[in-house]
GROMACS .gro file of C-alpha atoms in nm:
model
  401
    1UNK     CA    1   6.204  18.614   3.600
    2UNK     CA    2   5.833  18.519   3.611
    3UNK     CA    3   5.844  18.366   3.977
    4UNK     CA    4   6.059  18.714   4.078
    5UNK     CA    5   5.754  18.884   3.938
    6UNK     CA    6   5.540  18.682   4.118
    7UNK     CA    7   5.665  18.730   4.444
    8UNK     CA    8   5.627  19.070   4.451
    9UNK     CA    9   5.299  19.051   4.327
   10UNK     CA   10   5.241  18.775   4.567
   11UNK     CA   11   5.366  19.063   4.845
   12UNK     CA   12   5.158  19.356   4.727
   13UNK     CA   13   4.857  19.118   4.872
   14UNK     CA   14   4.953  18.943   5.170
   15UNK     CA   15   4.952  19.149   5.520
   16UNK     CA   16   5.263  19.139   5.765
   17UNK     CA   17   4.979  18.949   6.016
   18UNK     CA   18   4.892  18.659   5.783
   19UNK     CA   19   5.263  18.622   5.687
   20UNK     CA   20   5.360  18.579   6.019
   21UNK     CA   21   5.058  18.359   6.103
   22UNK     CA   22   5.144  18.097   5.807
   23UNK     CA   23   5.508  18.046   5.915
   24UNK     CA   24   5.436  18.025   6.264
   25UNK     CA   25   5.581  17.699   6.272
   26UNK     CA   26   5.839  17.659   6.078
   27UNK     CA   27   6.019  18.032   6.103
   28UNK     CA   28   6.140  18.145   6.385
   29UNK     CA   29   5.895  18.385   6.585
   30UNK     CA   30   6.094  18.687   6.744
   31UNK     CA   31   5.958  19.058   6.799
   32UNK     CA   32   6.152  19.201   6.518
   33UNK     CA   33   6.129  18.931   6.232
   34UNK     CA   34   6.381  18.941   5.902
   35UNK     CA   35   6.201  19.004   5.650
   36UNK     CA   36   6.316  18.689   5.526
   37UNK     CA   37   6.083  18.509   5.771
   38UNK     CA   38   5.746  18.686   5.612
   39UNK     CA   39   5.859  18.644   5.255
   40UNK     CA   40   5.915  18.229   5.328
   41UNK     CA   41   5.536  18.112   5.302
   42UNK     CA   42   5.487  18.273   5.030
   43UNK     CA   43   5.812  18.182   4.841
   44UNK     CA   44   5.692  17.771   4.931
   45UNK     CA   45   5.344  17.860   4.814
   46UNK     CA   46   5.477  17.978   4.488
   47UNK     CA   47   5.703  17.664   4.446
   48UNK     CA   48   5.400  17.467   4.405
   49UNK     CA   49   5.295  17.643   4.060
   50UNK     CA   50   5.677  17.683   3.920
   51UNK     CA   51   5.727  17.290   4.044
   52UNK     CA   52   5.401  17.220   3.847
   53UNK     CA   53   5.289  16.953   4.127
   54UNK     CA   54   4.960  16.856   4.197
   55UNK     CA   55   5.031  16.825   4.587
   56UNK     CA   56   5.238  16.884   4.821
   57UNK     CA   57   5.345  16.609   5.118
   58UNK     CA   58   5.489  16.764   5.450
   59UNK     CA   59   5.435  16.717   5.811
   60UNK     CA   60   5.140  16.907   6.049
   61UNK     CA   61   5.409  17.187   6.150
   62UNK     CA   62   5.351  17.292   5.740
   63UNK     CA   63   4.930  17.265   5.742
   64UNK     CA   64   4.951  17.710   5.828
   65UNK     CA   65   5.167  17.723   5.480
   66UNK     CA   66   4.953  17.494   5.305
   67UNK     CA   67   4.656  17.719   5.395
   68UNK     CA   68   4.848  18.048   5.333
   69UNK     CA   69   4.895  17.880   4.944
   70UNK     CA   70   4.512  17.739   4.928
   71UNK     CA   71   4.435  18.149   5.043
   72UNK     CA   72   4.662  18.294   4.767
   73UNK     CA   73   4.733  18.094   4.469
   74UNK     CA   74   4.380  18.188   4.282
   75UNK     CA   75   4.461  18.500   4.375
   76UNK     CA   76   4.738  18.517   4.096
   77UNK     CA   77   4.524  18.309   3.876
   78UNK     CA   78   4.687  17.996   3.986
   79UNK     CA   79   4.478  17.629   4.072
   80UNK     CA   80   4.452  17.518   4.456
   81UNK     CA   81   4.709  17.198   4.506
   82UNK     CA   82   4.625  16.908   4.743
   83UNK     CA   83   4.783  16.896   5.081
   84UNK     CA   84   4.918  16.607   5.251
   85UNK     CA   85   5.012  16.589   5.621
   86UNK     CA   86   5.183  16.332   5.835
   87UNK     CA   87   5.230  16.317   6.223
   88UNK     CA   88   5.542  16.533   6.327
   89UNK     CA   89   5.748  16.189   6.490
   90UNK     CA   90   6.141  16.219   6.647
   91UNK     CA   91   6.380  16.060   6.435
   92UNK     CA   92   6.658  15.862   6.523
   93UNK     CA   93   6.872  16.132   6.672
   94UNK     CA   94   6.604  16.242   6.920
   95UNK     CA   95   6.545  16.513   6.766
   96UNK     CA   96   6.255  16.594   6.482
   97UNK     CA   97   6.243  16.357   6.202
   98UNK     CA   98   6.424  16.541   5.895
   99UNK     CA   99   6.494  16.446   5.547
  100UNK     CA  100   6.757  16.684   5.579
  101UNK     CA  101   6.936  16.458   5.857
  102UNK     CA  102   7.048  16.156   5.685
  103UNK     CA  103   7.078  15.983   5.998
  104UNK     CA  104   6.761  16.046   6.167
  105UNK     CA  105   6.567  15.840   5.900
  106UNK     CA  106   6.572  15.521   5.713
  107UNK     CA  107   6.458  15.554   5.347
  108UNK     CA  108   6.323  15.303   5.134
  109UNK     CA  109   6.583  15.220   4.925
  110UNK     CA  110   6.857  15.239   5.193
  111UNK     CA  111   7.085  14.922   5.211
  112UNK     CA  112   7.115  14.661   5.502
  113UNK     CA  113   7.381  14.762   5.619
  114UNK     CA  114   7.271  15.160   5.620
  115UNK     CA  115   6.989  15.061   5.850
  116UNK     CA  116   7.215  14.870   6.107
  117UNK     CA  117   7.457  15.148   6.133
  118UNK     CA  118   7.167  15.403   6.176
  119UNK     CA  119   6.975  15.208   6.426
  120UNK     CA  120   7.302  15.137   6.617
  121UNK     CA  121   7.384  15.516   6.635
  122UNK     CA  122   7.033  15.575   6.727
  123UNK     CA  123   6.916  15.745   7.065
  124UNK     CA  124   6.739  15.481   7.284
  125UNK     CA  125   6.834  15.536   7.642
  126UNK     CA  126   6.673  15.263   7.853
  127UNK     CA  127   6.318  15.383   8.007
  128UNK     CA  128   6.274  15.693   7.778
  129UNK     CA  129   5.979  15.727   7.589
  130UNK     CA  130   6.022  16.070   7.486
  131UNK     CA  131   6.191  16.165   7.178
  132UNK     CA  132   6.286  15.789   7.119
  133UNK     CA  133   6.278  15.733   6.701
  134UNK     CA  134   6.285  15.354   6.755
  135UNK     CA  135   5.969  15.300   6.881
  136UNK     CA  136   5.856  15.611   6.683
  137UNK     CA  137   5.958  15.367   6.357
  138UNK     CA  138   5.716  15.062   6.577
  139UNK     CA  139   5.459  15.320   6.654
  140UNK     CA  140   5.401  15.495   6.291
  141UNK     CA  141   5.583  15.209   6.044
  142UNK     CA  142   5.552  14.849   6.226
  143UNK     CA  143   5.244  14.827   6.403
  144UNK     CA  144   4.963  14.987   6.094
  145UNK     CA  145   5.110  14.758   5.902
  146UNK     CA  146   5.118  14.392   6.098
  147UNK     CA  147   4.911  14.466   6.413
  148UNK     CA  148   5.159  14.296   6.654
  149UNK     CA  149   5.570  14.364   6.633
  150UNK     CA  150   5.809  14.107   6.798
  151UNK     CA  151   6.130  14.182   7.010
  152UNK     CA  152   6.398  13.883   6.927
  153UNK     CA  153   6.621  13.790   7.307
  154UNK     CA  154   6.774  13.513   7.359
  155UNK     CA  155   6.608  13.281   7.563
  156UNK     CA  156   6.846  13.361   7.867
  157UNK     CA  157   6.638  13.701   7.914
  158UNK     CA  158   6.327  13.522   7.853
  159UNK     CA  159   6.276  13.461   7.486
  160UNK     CA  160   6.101  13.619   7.220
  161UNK     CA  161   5.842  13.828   7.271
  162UNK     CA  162   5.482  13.934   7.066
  163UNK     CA  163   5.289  14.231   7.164
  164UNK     CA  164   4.985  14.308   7.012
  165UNK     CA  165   4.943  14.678   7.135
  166UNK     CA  166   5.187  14.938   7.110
  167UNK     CA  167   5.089  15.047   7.449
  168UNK     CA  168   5.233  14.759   7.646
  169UNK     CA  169   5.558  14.775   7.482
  170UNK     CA  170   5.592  15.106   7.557
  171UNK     CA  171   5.485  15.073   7.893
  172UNK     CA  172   5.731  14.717   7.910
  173UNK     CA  173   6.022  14.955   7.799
  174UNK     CA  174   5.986  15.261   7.999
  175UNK     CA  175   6.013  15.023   8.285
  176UNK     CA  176   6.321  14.875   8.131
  177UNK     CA  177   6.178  14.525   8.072
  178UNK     CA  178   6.284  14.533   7.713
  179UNK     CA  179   6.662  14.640   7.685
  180UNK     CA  180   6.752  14.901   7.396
  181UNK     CA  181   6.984  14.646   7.232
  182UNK     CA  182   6.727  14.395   7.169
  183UNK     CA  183   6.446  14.666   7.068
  184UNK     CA  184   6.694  14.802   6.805
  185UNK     CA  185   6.759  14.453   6.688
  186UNK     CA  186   6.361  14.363   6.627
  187UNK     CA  187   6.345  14.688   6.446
  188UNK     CA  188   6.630  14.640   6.208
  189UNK     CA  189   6.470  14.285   6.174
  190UNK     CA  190   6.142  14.391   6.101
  191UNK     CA  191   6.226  14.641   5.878
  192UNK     CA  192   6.447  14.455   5.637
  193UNK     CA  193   6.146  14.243   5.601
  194UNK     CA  194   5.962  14.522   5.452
  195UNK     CA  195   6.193  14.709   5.259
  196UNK     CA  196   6.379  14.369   5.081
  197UNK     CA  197   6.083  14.384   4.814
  198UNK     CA  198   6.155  14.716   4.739
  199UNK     CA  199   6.507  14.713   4.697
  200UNK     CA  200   6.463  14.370   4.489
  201UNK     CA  201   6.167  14.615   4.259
  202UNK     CA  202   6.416  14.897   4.221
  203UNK     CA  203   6.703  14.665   4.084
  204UNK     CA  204   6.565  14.733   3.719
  205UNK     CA  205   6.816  14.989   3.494
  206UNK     CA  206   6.499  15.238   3.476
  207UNK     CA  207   6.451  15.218   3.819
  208UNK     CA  208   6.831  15.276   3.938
  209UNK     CA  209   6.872  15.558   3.691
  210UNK     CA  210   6.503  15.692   3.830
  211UNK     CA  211   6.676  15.703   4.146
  212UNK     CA  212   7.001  15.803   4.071
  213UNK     CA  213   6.900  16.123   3.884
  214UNK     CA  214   6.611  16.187   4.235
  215UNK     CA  215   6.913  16.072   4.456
  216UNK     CA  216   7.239  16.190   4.362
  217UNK     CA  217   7.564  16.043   4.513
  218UNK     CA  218   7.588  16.134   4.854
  219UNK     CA  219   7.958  16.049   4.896
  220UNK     CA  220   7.993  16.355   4.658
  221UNK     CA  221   8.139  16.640   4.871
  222UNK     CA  222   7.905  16.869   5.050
  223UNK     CA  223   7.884  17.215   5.099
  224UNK     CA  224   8.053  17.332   5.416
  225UNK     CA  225   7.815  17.443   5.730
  226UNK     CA  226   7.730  17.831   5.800
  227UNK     CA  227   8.056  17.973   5.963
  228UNK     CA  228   8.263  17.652   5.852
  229UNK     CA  229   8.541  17.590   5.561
  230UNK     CA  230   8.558  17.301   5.346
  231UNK     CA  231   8.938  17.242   5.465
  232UNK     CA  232   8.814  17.327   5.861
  233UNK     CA  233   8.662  17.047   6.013
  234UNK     CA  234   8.426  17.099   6.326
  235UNK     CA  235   8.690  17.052   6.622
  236UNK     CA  236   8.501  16.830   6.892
  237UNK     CA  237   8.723  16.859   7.204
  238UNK     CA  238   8.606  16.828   7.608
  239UNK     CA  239   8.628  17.182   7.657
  240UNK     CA  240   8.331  17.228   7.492
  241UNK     CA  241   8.108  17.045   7.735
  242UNK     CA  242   7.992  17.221   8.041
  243UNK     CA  243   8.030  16.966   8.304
  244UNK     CA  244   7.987  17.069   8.674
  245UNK     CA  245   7.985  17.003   9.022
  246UNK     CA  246   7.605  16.942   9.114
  247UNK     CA  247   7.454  16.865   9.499
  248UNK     CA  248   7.110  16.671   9.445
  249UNK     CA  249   6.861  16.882   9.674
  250UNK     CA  250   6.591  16.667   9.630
  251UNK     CA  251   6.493  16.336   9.457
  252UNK     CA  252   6.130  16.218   9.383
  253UNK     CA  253   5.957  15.985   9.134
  254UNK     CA  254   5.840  16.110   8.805
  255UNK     CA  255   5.467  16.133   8.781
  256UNK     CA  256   5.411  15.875   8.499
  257UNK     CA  257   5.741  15.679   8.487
  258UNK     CA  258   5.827  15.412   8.744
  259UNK     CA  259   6.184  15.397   8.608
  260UNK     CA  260   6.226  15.782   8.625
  261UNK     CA  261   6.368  16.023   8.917
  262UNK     CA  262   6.287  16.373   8.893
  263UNK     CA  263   6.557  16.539   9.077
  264UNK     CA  264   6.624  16.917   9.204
  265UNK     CA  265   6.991  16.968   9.158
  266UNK     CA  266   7.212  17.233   9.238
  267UNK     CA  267   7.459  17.378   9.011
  268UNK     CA  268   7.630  17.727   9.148
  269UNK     CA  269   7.347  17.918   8.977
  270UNK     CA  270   7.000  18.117   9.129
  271UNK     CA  271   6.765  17.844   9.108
  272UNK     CA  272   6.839  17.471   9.131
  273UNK     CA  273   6.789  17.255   8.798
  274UNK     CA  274   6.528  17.001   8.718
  275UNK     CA  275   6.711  16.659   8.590
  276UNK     CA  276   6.522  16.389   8.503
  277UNK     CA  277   6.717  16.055   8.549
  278UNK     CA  278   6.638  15.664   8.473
  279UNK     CA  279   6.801  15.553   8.799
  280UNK     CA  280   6.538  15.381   8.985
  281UNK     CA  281   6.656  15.019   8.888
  282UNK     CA  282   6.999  15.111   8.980
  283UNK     CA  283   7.059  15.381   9.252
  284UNK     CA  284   6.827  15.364   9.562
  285UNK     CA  285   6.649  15.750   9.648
  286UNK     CA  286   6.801  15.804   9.965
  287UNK     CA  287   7.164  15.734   9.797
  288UNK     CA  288   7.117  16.020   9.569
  289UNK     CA  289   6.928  16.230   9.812
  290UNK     CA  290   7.200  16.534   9.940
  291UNK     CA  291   7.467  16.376   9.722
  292UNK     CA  292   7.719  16.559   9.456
  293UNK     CA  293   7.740  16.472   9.139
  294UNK     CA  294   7.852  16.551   8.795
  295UNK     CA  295   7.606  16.702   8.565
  296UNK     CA  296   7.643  16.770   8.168
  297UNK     CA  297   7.516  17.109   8.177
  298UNK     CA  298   7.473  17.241   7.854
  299UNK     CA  299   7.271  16.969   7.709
  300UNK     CA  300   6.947  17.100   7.481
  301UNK     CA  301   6.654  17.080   7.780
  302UNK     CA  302   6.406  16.810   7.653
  303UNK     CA  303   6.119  16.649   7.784
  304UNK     CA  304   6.122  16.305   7.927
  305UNK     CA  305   5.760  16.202   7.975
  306UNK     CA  306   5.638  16.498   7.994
  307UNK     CA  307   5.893  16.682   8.237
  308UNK     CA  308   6.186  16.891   8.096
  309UNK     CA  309   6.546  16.780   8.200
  310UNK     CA  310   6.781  17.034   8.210
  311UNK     CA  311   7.097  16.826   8.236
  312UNK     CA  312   7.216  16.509   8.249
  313UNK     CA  313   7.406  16.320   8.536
  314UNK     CA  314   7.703  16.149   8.419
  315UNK     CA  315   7.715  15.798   8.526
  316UNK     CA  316   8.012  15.514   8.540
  317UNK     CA  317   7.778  15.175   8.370
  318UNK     CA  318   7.927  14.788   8.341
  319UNK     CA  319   7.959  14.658   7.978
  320UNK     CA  320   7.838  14.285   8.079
  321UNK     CA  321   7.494  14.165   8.236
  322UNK     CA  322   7.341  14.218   8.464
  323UNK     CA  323   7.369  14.595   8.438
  324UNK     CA  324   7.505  14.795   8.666
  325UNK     CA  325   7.513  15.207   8.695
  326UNK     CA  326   7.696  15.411   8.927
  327UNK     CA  327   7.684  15.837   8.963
  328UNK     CA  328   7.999  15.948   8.911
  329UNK     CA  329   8.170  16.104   9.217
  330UNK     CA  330   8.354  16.436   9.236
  331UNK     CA  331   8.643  16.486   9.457
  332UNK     CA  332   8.612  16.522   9.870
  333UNK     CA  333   8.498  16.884   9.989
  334UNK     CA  334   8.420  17.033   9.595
  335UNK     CA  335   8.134  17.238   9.638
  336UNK     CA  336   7.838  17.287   9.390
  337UNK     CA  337   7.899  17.450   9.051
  338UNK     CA  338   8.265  17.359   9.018
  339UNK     CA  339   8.410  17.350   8.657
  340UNK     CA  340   8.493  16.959   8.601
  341UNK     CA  341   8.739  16.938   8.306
  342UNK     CA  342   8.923  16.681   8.095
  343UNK     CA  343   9.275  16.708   8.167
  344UNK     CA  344   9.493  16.935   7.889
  345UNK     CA  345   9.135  17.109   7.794
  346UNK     CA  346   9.143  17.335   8.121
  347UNK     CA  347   9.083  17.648   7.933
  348UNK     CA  348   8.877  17.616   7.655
  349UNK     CA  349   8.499  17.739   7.697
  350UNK     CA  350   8.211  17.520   7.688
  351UNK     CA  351   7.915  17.585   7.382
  352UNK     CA  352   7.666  17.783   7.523
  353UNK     CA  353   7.410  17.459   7.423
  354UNK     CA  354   7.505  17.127   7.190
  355UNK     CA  355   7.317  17.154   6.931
  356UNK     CA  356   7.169  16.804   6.846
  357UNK     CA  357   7.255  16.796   6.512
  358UNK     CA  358   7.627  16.831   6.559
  359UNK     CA  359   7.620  16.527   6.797
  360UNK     CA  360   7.950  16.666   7.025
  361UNK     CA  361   7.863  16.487   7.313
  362UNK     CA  362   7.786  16.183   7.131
  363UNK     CA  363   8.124  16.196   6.969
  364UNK     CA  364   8.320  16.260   7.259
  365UNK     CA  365   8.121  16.031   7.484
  366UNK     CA  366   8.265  15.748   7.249
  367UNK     CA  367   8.615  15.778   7.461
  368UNK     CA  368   8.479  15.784   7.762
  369UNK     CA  369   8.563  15.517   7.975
  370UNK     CA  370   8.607  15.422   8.371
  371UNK     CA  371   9.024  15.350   8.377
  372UNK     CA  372   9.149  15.032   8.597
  373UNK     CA  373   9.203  15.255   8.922
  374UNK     CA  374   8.793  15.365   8.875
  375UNK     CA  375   8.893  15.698   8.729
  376UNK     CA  376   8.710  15.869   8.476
  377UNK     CA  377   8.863  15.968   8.152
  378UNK     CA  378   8.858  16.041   7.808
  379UNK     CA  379   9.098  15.864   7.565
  380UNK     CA  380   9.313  15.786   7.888
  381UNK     CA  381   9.326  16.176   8.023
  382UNK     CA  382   9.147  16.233   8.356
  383UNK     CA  383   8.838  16.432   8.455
  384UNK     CA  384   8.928  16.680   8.728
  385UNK     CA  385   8.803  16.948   8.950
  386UNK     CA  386   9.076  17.193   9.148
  387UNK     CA  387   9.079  16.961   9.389
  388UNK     CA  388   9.181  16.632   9.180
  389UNK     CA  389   9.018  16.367   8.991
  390UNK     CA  390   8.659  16.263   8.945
  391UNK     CA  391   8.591  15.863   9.010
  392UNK     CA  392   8.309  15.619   9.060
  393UNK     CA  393   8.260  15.360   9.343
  394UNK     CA  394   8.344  15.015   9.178
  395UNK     CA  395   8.296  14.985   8.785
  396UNK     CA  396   8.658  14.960   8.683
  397UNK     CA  397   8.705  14.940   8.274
  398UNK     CA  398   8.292  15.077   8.229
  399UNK     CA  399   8.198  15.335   7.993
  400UNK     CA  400   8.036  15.673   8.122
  401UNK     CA  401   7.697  15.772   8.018
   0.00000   0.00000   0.00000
């Protein structure tokens, strides 16, 4: 009742303008806002008081809410807190880190095998910087703490090796020096190391039930997603990705990646599509150059050192060393914005854009494999266009990334 009270005392003081201002960041900003959006800030603000903490930890997106509740609190008689921020880093899924995404993070008391599986699932494509929570976890975690970080190979690609700077093992792996497997490995490694003492501290009875009652059993069921019922599952089919036809207009290197193409490509609609592309190693620029392809259209556009990708170009890759990557190829004579389908899922309609969260393509792309005839499929059903079925060169029995 009191912190009802409070909010609408809170709103008889704060102006539509400085509402709007503090959630600038974390709401939604649209011309007509709900006012669901202006009441937020304040609602946070107010959970400091009826939470009775004496600070508040988030990341730099909050620091315009944190001010908002410095601005306010006195005036309902209430005590400034203390405000923490921490760099805004991408988690493991590429996306923001989120405590709300189990599998973008590792926590502290996580087991061994929690932080294999979530490094293994973790998004690391080889040469991209951007968005890449592995070497966010080196960057932020590793490096304050030891000064140098080590990536474990065998000594067949050259041995172990110690960088001092965080800056040349960036640099080594967006020119695909250091493989994703072996960076993922070091990390997992390296972590371990640091969280063992804490998992050995928090084997004490008051320390388990501490955590148990912060930490409740997550195998307990969870509440279904907006729009979703418990006894619906999400259904993840083909027909869901937008997968076309594309003709490569023009190819060029990125600006600040030597591993990178930046490539115009055309896909049926007004204006060509920038796709950004770590195919330097394998494709040569005058292969691609006037070529079709087939692009995964409805991707969520994200940067890739500092230029935004607006799809990605499906390739046929070998599963041994040394690695090898080939574009897939449509069929003879398709033309540029084609519908490329799985075969069965004709007539479903693709998401409008995967959300990142939901992982679709990820789950899909599991099945996806290069069949002994050089065909691509998924779980043993071909891609097609109208005019038959889409292939790559050489790479029989490769996955398709």
């Amino acid at each position: 009742r009191e912190y009802t009270l409070d909010v609408y005392r809170l709103s008889s003081l704060v102006t539509q303008h400085d509402a709007k201002k503090a959630g600038a960041e974390v709401v939604k900003q649209v011309e007509h806002p709900l006012l669901s959006g202006l009441l937020y800030p304040g609602l946070q603000a107010l959970d400091e008081e009826y939470l009775k903490v004496d600070a508040q930890f988030g990341g730099v997106d909050q620091r315009k809410i944190f001010t908002f509740a410095e601005k306010y609190l006195p005036s309902l008689g209430y005590a400034k807190r203390i405000h923490l921020m921490n760099p805004m880093v991408p988690g493991l899924t590429g996306s923001k880190m989120s405590s709300s995404e189990e599998d973008s993070k590792i926590d502290l008391l996580d087991r061994k095998e929690d932080v294999k599986k979530k490094l293994k699932k973790a998004f690391c494509e080889p040469g991209n910087v951007e968005n890449n929570g592995v070497l966010s976890f080196i960057k932020h975690v590793l490096f304050p703490l030891k000064s140098e970080f080590v990536v474990l190979r065998e000594e067949k690609w050259g041995g172990n090796k110690t960088y001092t700077a965080y800056e040349d093992l960036e640099k080594d792996f967006a020119e695909q020096v250091v493989h994703p497997g072996d960076l993922k490995n070091s990390v997992e490694v390296a972590l371990n190391k640091l969280l063992d003492p804490i998992r050995e501290k928090f084997n004490s009875p008051e320390l388990k039930q501490l955590s148990n009652a912060a930490y409740p059993n997550s195998s307990k069921a969870k509440p279904a997603e907006k729009g979703t019922k418990n006894s619906e599952p999400e259904n993840v089919v083909p027909s869901r990705l937008d997968i076309r036809v594309g003709k490569v207009i023009s190819v060029e290197k990125h600006p600040d990646a030597d591993s990178l193409y930046v490539e115009k490509i055309d896909v049926g609609e007004p204006e060509p599509r920038t796709v950004v592309s770590g195919l330097v190693q394998f494709v040569p620029r005058e292969q691609l150059q006037d070529r079709l392809v087939v692009l995964l259209c409805n991707l969520k556009p994200q940067k890739m050192r500092g230029v935004e990708s607006q799809g990605m170009v499906l390739c046929a890759c070998s599963l041994g060393e040394p690695r090898r990557v080939e574009p897939l190829d449509p069929p003879a004579g398709s033309c540029a914005g084609e519908r490329v389908y799985v075969e069965g899922y004709e007539s479903g309609e693709p998401d409008d854009e995967l959300k990142p969260k939901k992982k679709v393509f990820e789950k899909l792309q599991a099945d996806f494999r290069v069949s002994e005839d050089c065909i691509a499929q998924w779980k043993q059903r071909n891609f097609l266009t109208k005019l038959g079925r889409v292939s790559c060169k050489s790479l029989k029995g490769g996955s398709i990334s």
